[in-house]
Coordinates of C-alpha atoms and ligand atoms in Angstrom, one line a residue:
M1091 CA -133.8 135.7 -38.0
N1092 CA -134.9 133.7 -41.1
Q1093 CA -138.8 133.1 -39.9
H1094 CA -141.3 134.9 -41.4
V1095 CA -141.7 138.5 -39.7
S1096 CA -144.7 140.0 -40.5
S1097 CA -143.8 143.7 -39.7
E1098 CA -143.5 146.6 -41.8
D1099 CA -139.9 146.1 -42.1
N1100 CA -139.9 142.3 -43.7
P1101 CA -139.1 143.1 -47.2
F1102 CA -141.1 140.6 -48.7
D1103 CA -144.1 141.4 -47.0
A1104 CA -143.4 145.3 -48.7
M1105 CA -142.8 143.8 -51.7
Q1106 CA -146.1 141.9 -52.0
A1107 CA -148.3 145.0 -50.7
R1108 CA -146.8 146.9 -54.0
F1109 CA -147.6 144.3 -56.2
D1110 CA -151.0 144.2 -54.9
L1111 CA -151.8 147.6 -55.2
A1112 CA -150.5 147.0 -58.2
A1113 CA -151.9 143.8 -59.7
A1114 CA -155.7 144.9 -58.2
R1115 CA -155.0 148.6 -60.9
L1116 CA -153.9 146.5 -63.8
G1117 CA -156.9 144.4 -63.0
L1118 CA -155.1 140.9 -62.8
E1119 CA -156.7 137.6 -63.3
P1120 CA -156.7 135.7 -59.4
N1121 CA -155.1 132.9 -61.6
L1122 CA -151.9 134.6 -61.7
L1123 CA -151.7 136.1 -59.1
G1124 CA -150.6 133.1 -57.0
I1125 CA -147.8 132.6 -59.7
L1126 CA -146.3 136.0 -59.4
R1127 CA -146.8 136.2 -55.8
S1128 CA -144.5 133.7 -55.0
C1129 CA -140.6 132.7 -56.2
E1130 CA -140.3 129.6 -58.5
R1131 CA -137.6 128.0 -56.8
E1132 CA -135.0 128.8 -53.1
I1133 CA -132.2 126.8 -52.6
T1134 CA -130.9 126.9 -48.5
I1135 CA -127.6 125.7 -48.1
S1136 CA -124.9 125.4 -45.3
I1137 CA -121.2 126.9 -46.1
P1138 CA -118.6 125.0 -44.3
V1139 CA -115.1 126.5 -44.6
V1140 CA -112.0 126.3 -43.0
L1141 CA -110.8 130.0 -41.7
D1142 CA -106.8 130.8 -41.5
D1143 CA -106.9 129.8 -38.0
G1144 CA -108.3 126.2 -39.1
S1145 CA -111.3 125.8 -37.3
V1146 CA -114.1 124.6 -39.3
K1147 CA -117.3 128.0 -39.7
V1148 CA -120.7 127.0 -40.6
F1149 CA -122.5 129.7 -42.7
E1150 CA -125.5 129.5 -44.2
G1151 CA -126.2 130.6 -47.7
Y1152 CA -129.2 131.3 -49.9
R1153 CA -129.9 131.5 -53.9
V1154 CA -133.7 132.3 -54.6
Q1155 CA -135.2 132.6 -58.5
H1156 CA -138.2 134.2 -58.0
S1157 CA -139.6 134.1 -61.8
T1158 CA -137.8 132.7 -64.9
A1159 CA -140.4 133.5 -67.2
R1160 CA -139.0 136.5 -69.1
G1161 CA -135.3 134.9 -69.2
P1162 CA -132.4 133.2 -67.0
A1163 CA -132.9 134.8 -63.2
K1164 CA -130.8 137.7 -63.1
G1165 CA -129.3 138.9 -59.9
G1166 CA -126.6 140.1 -56.8
I1167 CA -125.1 138.0 -54.2
R1168 CA -125.4 139.7 -51.1
Y1169 CA -122.5 139.0 -48.3
A1170 CA -124.1 140.5 -44.7
S1171 CA -124.7 139.4 -41.3
N1172 CA -128.0 140.4 -41.9
V1173 CA -128.9 138.7 -44.5
N1174 CA -132.1 136.8 -44.5
R1175 CA -134.3 134.8 -46.2
D1176 CA -137.1 136.8 -47.0
E1177 CA -134.7 139.7 -47.5
V1178 CA -133.3 137.4 -50.6
R1179 CA -136.8 136.5 -51.4
A1180 CA -137.9 140.5 -51.9
L1181 CA -135.0 141.5 -53.7
A1182 CA -135.2 138.6 -56.7
A1183 CA -138.9 139.8 -56.5
W1184 CA -137.5 143.4 -57.2
M1185 CA -135.1 142.4 -60.0
T1186 CA -138.1 140.2 -62.1
W1187 CA -139.9 143.5 -61.9
K1188 CA -136.8 145.6 -62.2
C1189 CA -136.0 143.6 -65.3
A1190 CA -139.3 144.1 -66.7
V1191 CA -139.2 148.1 -66.4
V1192 CA -136.2 148.3 -68.0
N1193 CA -137.4 145.4 -71.0
V1194 CA -134.2 143.6 -70.6
P1195 CA -134.8 139.9 -71.2
F1196 CA -134.3 138.4 -67.8
G1197 CA -136.6 136.9 -64.8
G1198 CA -135.2 137.4 -61.1
G1199 CA -133.1 135.7 -59.0
K1200 CA -131.0 136.9 -55.7
G1201 CA -128.4 135.3 -53.2
G1202 CA -127.0 136.0 -49.9
V1203 CA -124.9 134.5 -47.6
I1204 CA -124.5 135.5 -43.5
C1205 CA -121.3 136.6 -43.3
D1206 CA -119.4 139.4 -42.8
P1207 CA -117.0 139.7 -45.5
F1208 CA -115.5 143.1 -43.7
K1209 CA -114.4 141.0 -40.8
M1210 CA -112.6 138.0 -42.8
S1211 CA -109.2 137.6 -44.6
K1212 CA -108.8 137.5 -48.9
G1213 CA -108.6 134.1 -48.5
E1214 CA -111.4 133.0 -46.4
L1215 CA -113.9 134.8 -49.0
E1216 CA -112.5 133.1 -51.7
R1217 CA -113.3 129.4 -49.7
V1218 CA -116.3 130.5 -48.8
T1219 CA -117.4 131.7 -52.2
R1220 CA -116.2 128.8 -53.6
R1221 CA -118.3 126.4 -51.5
Y1222 CA -121.2 128.4 -52.4
V1223 CA -120.7 128.1 -55.8
A1224 CA -120.0 124.8 -55.7
G1225 CA -123.3 124.3 -53.8
I1226 CA -126.1 125.9 -55.9
M1227 CA -124.5 125.0 -59.6
D1228 CA -127.0 123.1 -59.9
I1229 CA -129.5 126.1 -60.6
L1230 CA -126.7 128.5 -62.2
G1231 CA -126.5 129.0 -65.5
P1232 CA -125.8 131.9 -68.8
D1233 CA -129.7 130.6 -69.8
R1234 CA -130.7 129.4 -66.2
D1235 CA -129.5 132.2 -63.5
V1236 CA -126.6 134.7 -63.7
P1237 CA -125.0 136.6 -60.4
A1238 CA -123.6 139.4 -59.8
P1239 CA -122.2 142.0 -57.3
D1240 CA -124.7 143.3 -54.6
M1241 CA -123.9 144.5 -51.0
G1242 CA -121.0 143.0 -49.5
T1243 CA -119.6 141.5 -53.3
D1244 CA -117.4 143.0 -55.6
G1245 CA -115.1 141.7 -59.0
Q1246 CA -112.8 139.1 -57.4
V1247 CA -116.4 137.6 -55.8
M1248 CA -117.1 137.0 -59.2
A1249 CA -114.4 136.4 -60.8
W1250 CA -113.9 133.1 -58.2
L1251 CA -117.6 132.8 -59.2
M1252 CA -116.7 132.6 -62.6
D1253 CA -113.5 130.7 -62.0
T1254 CA -115.8 127.7 -59.8
Y1255 CA -117.6 127.5 -62.3
S1256 CA -116.1 127.4 -65.3
M1257 CA -113.8 124.4 -63.7
H1258 CA -116.8 122.0 -63.1
N1259 CA -117.6 122.9 -66.9
R1260 CA -115.1 122.5 -68.4
A1261 CA -115.4 125.3 -70.1
Y1262 CA -114.5 129.0 -69.8
L1263 CA -118.3 130.1 -69.5
P1264 CA -118.3 134.1 -68.7
A1265 CA -121.5 134.6 -69.5
I1266 CA -121.9 132.6 -66.0
V1267 CA -122.1 136.0 -64.3
T1268 CA -121.4 139.8 -64.2
G1269 CA -120.2 142.6 -62.8
K1270 CA -116.8 140.9 -63.6
P1271 CA -113.2 142.5 -64.2
I1272 CA -112.7 143.6 -68.1
G1273 CA -110.0 141.2 -68.5
L1274 CA -112.5 138.3 -67.6
G1275 CA -115.1 139.2 -69.7
G1276 CA -116.7 142.2 -67.7
S1277 CA -118.2 145.1 -69.4
L1278 CA -116.6 148.7 -69.9
G1279 CA -119.7 151.3 -67.9
R1280 CA -120.5 148.5 -65.6
I1281 CA -119.0 149.8 -62.6
E1282 CA -120.5 152.9 -62.7
A1283 CA -123.7 151.9 -64.3
T1284 CA -126.1 151.7 -60.8
G1285 CA -124.7 155.7 -60.2
R1286 CA -124.9 156.7 -63.6
G1287 CA -129.1 155.1 -63.6
V1288 CA -129.4 157.2 -60.3
M1289 CA -128.0 160.7 -62.2
L1290 CA -129.7 159.8 -65.6
C1291 CA -133.3 158.8 -64.0
T1292 CA -132.5 162.2 -61.1
R1293 CA -131.8 164.4 -64.4
E1294 CA -134.9 163.0 -65.9
A1295 CA -137.4 164.3 -63.1
L1296 CA -135.7 167.4 -62.8
K1297 CA -136.8 167.8 -66.3
H1298 CA -139.9 166.7 -65.4
L1299 CA -140.7 169.2 -62.7
G1300 CA -139.0 171.9 -64.5
M1301 CA -135.6 172.3 -61.6
N1302 CA -132.6 173.2 -62.8
P1303 CA -130.1 170.8 -61.0
K1304 CA -127.5 173.8 -60.8
D1305 CA -130.4 175.5 -58.4
C1306 CA -130.3 172.1 -56.1
T1307 CA -129.3 170.3 -53.3
A1308 CA -128.4 166.7 -52.6
A1309 CA -127.5 163.7 -49.2
V1310 CA -126.5 160.9 -50.5
Q1311 CA -126.8 157.7 -47.6
G1312 CA -124.5 155.5 -48.6
A1313 CA -120.9 155.7 -50.1
G1314 CA -120.4 152.3 -51.9
N1315 CA -120.2 151.9 -55.3
V1316 CA -123.6 152.9 -55.5
G1317 CA -123.6 156.1 -53.1
L1318 CA -120.2 157.4 -54.2
I1319 CA -121.0 157.3 -58.1
S1320 CA -124.3 158.4 -56.9
A1321 CA -122.3 161.4 -55.8
L1322 CA -119.9 162.2 -58.3
Q1323 CA -122.3 162.0 -61.3
L1324 CA -125.1 163.8 -60.0
H1325 CA -122.2 166.7 -58.8
A1326 CA -120.9 166.6 -62.2
L1327 CA -124.5 167.3 -63.5
G1328 CA -124.3 170.9 -61.4
V1329 CA -126.2 169.6 -58.6
K1330 CA -124.3 170.8 -54.5
I1331 CA -123.8 167.3 -53.1
V1332 CA -124.1 169.0 -49.3
A1333 CA -124.1 165.1 -47.0
I1334 CA -122.9 161.9 -47.8
S1335 CA -122.9 158.8 -45.5
D1336 CA -121.7 156.0 -44.8
V1337 CA -122.4 153.1 -42.2
H1338 CA -120.6 154.7 -39.5
G1339 CA -122.5 157.9 -40.0
G1340 CA -122.0 161.1 -42.1
L1341 CA -120.4 164.4 -43.2
Y1342 CA -122.4 167.2 -44.3
N1343 CA -121.3 171.0 -45.3
E1344 CA -124.0 173.3 -46.9
K1345 CA -121.3 174.9 -48.8
G1346 CA -120.5 171.7 -50.5
L1347 CA -118.6 168.4 -50.2
D1348 CA -115.5 167.7 -51.7
L1349 CA -116.1 165.0 -53.8
E1350 CA -112.6 163.9 -54.9
G1351 CA -111.0 164.3 -52.0
I1352 CA -113.4 162.0 -50.6
K1353 CA -113.2 159.4 -52.9
A1354 CA -109.5 159.3 -52.5
H1355 CA -109.9 158.8 -48.8
L1356 CA -112.3 156.6 -49.4
Q1357 CA -109.9 154.5 -51.6
K1358 CA -107.3 154.6 -48.7
S1359 CA -109.6 153.9 -45.4
R1360 CA -112.4 152.3 -46.8
K1361 CA -113.9 154.5 -44.9
L1362 CA -115.8 158.6 -44.7
D1363 CA -114.1 158.5 -40.8
G1364 CA -111.4 160.8 -40.9
F1365 CA -112.3 162.7 -43.6
D1366 CA -112.8 166.9 -42.3
G1367 CA -114.8 169.2 -44.8
G1368 CA -117.5 169.3 -43.1
T1369 CA -119.8 168.5 -39.8
K1370 CA -120.8 164.8 -38.8
I1371 CA -124.6 163.7 -38.9
T1372 CA -126.0 160.3 -38.2
N1373 CA -127.2 158.8 -40.7
S1374 CA -130.9 159.1 -39.2
E1375 CA -129.8 162.8 -39.4
I1376 CA -128.9 162.5 -43.2
L1377 CA -132.2 161.4 -44.5
E1378 CA -134.0 164.5 -42.6
L1379 CA -132.1 167.2 -43.8
P1380 CA -133.3 169.8 -45.8
V1381 CA -132.7 169.3 -49.6
D1382 CA -134.2 169.2 -52.8
I1383 CA -132.6 165.7 -53.6
L1384 CA -132.3 163.0 -51.6
V1385 CA -130.3 159.9 -52.4
P1386 CA -131.0 156.4 -50.1
A1387 CA -127.9 154.8 -51.9
A1388 CA -127.0 152.1 -48.8
T1389 CA -130.2 149.7 -47.5
E1390 CA -133.8 149.0 -47.3
N1391 CA -136.1 149.8 -44.8
V1392 CA -134.6 153.2 -43.9
I1393 CA -137.6 155.4 -44.5
T1394 CA -140.3 153.9 -42.7
S1395 CA -143.6 155.1 -41.1
R1396 CA -141.3 156.1 -37.9
N1397 CA -139.4 158.7 -40.0
V1398 CA -141.1 159.4 -42.6
E1399 CA -142.9 162.9 -41.8
N1400 CA -139.7 164.5 -41.2
I1401 CA -138.5 163.9 -44.8
K1402 CA -137.9 167.5 -46.5
A1403 CA -136.4 165.8 -50.1
K1404 CA -138.7 167.3 -53.0
I1405 CA -137.5 163.6 -55.3
I1406 CA -136.1 160.9 -53.6
T1407 CA -134.1 158.8 -55.7
E1408 CA -133.8 154.8 -54.7
G1409 CA -130.3 153.9 -55.3
A1410 CA -131.0 151.2 -52.7
N1411 CA -133.0 148.4 -53.3
G1412 CA -136.2 148.5 -50.7
P1413 CA -135.3 152.2 -48.7
C1414 CA -138.8 152.8 -48.1
T1415 CA -141.8 150.5 -46.6
A1416 CA -144.7 150.2 -48.1
N1417 CA -146.3 151.6 -44.9
A1418 CA -143.9 155.2 -45.7
D1419 CA -145.3 155.2 -49.1
K1420 CA -148.4 156.3 -48.0
V1421 CA -146.9 159.6 -46.1
L1422 CA -144.9 160.4 -49.4
D1423 CA -147.7 160.7 -51.6
Q1424 CA -149.8 162.8 -49.3
K1425 CA -146.3 165.2 -49.2
G1426 CA -146.0 165.4 -53.0
I1427 CA -142.7 163.6 -53.1
F1428 CA -141.4 162.4 -56.4
V1429 CA -140.0 159.3 -55.5
I1430 CA -138.3 157.5 -58.2
P1431 CA -138.9 153.8 -57.0
D1432 CA -135.9 151.3 -56.9
I1433 CA -136.8 149.2 -59.4
L1434 CA -136.4 152.4 -62.0
A1435 CA -134.0 153.8 -60.1
N1436 CA -131.5 151.4 -59.6
A1437 CA -131.8 149.7 -62.8
G1438 CA -128.7 150.7 -64.9
G1439 CA -126.9 148.3 -62.9
V1440 CA -128.8 145.3 -64.2
T1441 CA -129.2 147.0 -67.5
V1442 CA -125.2 147.1 -68.5
S1443 CA -125.0 143.4 -66.7
Y1444 CA -127.5 142.6 -70.0
F1445 CA -125.2 143.8 -72.2
E1446 CA -121.9 142.4 -70.5
W1447 CA -123.7 139.0 -70.7
V1448 CA -124.7 139.9 -74.6
Q1449 CA -121.0 140.6 -74.9
D1450 CA -119.9 137.7 -73.3
R1451 CA -121.9 136.0 -75.6
M1452 CA -120.8 137.4 -78.7
A1453 CA -117.1 137.2 -77.4
F1454 CA -117.1 140.5 -78.9
F1455 CA -116.5 143.9 -76.5
W1456 CA -118.3 147.2 -77.3
T1457 CA -116.8 150.3 -76.0
Q1458 CA -117.3 152.9 -73.1
K1459 CA -119.7 155.1 -75.7
E1460 CA -121.5 152.0 -76.6
V1461 CA -122.4 151.1 -73.4
E1462 CA -123.4 154.7 -72.0
D1463 CA -125.3 155.6 -75.3
R1464 CA -127.4 151.9 -75.4
M1465 CA -128.0 152.4 -70.7
E1466 CA -129.2 156.0 -71.2
H1467 CA -131.8 155.4 -73.9
I1468 CA -133.2 152.9 -71.8
M1469 CA -132.8 154.3 -69.3
V1470 CA -134.8 157.6 -70.2
E1471 CA -137.2 155.8 -71.9
S1472 CA -138.0 153.5 -69.0
F1473 CA -138.5 156.8 -66.6
A1474 CA -140.9 158.1 -69.3
A1475 CA -143.4 154.8 -69.5
V1476 CA -143.5 155.2 -65.9
V1477 CA -144.4 158.8 -65.6
D1478 CA -146.5 158.0 -68.2
M1479 CA -147.9 155.6 -66.6
A1480 CA -148.8 156.9 -63.2
R1481 CA -150.1 160.4 -65.0
R1482 CA -152.9 157.9 -67.3
F1483 CA -154.1 155.5 -63.8
Q1484 CA -153.3 158.4 -61.0
V1485 CA -150.9 156.3 -58.9
S1486 CA -148.0 156.7 -57.7
N1487 CA -144.6 156.5 -59.4
R1488 CA -143.5 153.5 -57.0
I1489 CA -146.7 151.5 -58.1
A1490 CA -146.5 152.8 -62.0
A1491 CA -143.1 151.4 -62.0
Y1492 CA -145.1 147.8 -60.5
M1493 CA -147.7 147.9 -63.1
L1494 CA -145.3 148.0 -66.3
G1495 CA -143.5 145.7 -64.5
V1496 CA -145.6 143.1 -63.3
N1497 CA -147.9 143.3 -66.6
R1498 CA -145.2 142.6 -68.7
V1499 CA -144.3 139.5 -66.5
A1500 CA -147.4 138.6 -66.8
D1501 CA -148.2 138.7 -70.7
I1502 CA -145.0 136.0 -70.9
T1503 CA -146.9 134.3 -68.0
R1504 CA -150.3 134.3 -69.6
M1505 CA -148.0 133.1 -73.5
R1506 CA -146.3 130.4 -71.8
G1507 CA -149.5 129.0 -70.3
I1508 CA -149.2 126.5 -67.1
Y1509 CA -147.0 123.2 -67.7
A1510 CA -148.6 120.4 -66.5
Ligands
LIG1857 N1 -127.0 143.8 -57.3 C1 -127.8 144.6 -58.5 C2 -129.2 145.3 -58.1 O1 -129.8 145.2 -57.4 C3 -127.3 144.3 -59.7 C4 -127.6 143.3 -60.2 C5 -127.5 142.7 -61.4 O2 -126.3 143.4 -62.4 O3 -127.3 141.1 -61.7 O4 -129.4 145.9 -59.4

């Protein structure tokens, strides 16, 4: 699983393929390419944990820092049974470009532990988390590397991370991590931030294309923090949500789904299954529905050379990181689909993570409105900058976003020079 697999489905290759196109259009000097294409630092650790039955299981965990040129590495920690090193590398690099696209002063990093959080008790999760944090602690720090939630982790995991780090450092250090519970120095608006950013980008795209949200339908793949909140936010904008799915499959109703009912059902049973109000569809069918807006908000590599021809949406807003492969990009372009790339579309999350870090360092907290207004300003400006870059260079939105991000990191790298 962890050896380098060069294929359409290797996310790190997919990242580098887009990076190379953007770097070529920017005319980046060869000396910079090697620096920006690779990760600055990677740690792999063994995490021995006593399970509830008394046995010891050794988990594998990673923390990768792709770049700290523009600020501390920033990015989530993923708990999933299929996590692997190239995926974490790609996710770390995407964080670098994402933070640069929205111009927040962070680099990019990502962490992962190979485990299935849905099959573990709360005690086991806590022990995995604390031992993982203890194992990577030397490279973490509010000015070094600031983790956050990602797939399979949440505010509780961040609270344990904050506590473990603070105990070792003999100090109260909330700025070590973002996405924490509010009482522990979390920010208002952080939980909704990624989904709200997805909505804001989609709203801007609709304006740009002269489409009215009230005449549009959408399908959302994913019903977690990103998928469900994106669906709710788009619904509030007037878009009719006709389909949503989770890992087990989805629901389709051409008249529009009862999202509040789905939200309540998910809070109770943690899966969509058992909610009626639509017909069952699979996770591949949801991508091929005849909708105006498609929001892949689950995981990587769901739109590939194998199914891209069947995509019918006019707009794809990438709530997930890396849902489209580099091979799929070409066909999406040919089909004239307006893609809002992940490093822009889901950047609302890290934008509010930045606000959380700022508030923690000031020990002065903002209102929900202050958070939302500042975030909206950043998302709207970043969307405009990407679309403007795409127009000026006649490239896709994805390559435009990479160009914007890569150029900002390249500028700083040149200024800082190479320490010898
Ligand atoms: N895991 C989220 C992402 O992929 C959030 C990262 C953060 O807030 O640092 O963007």
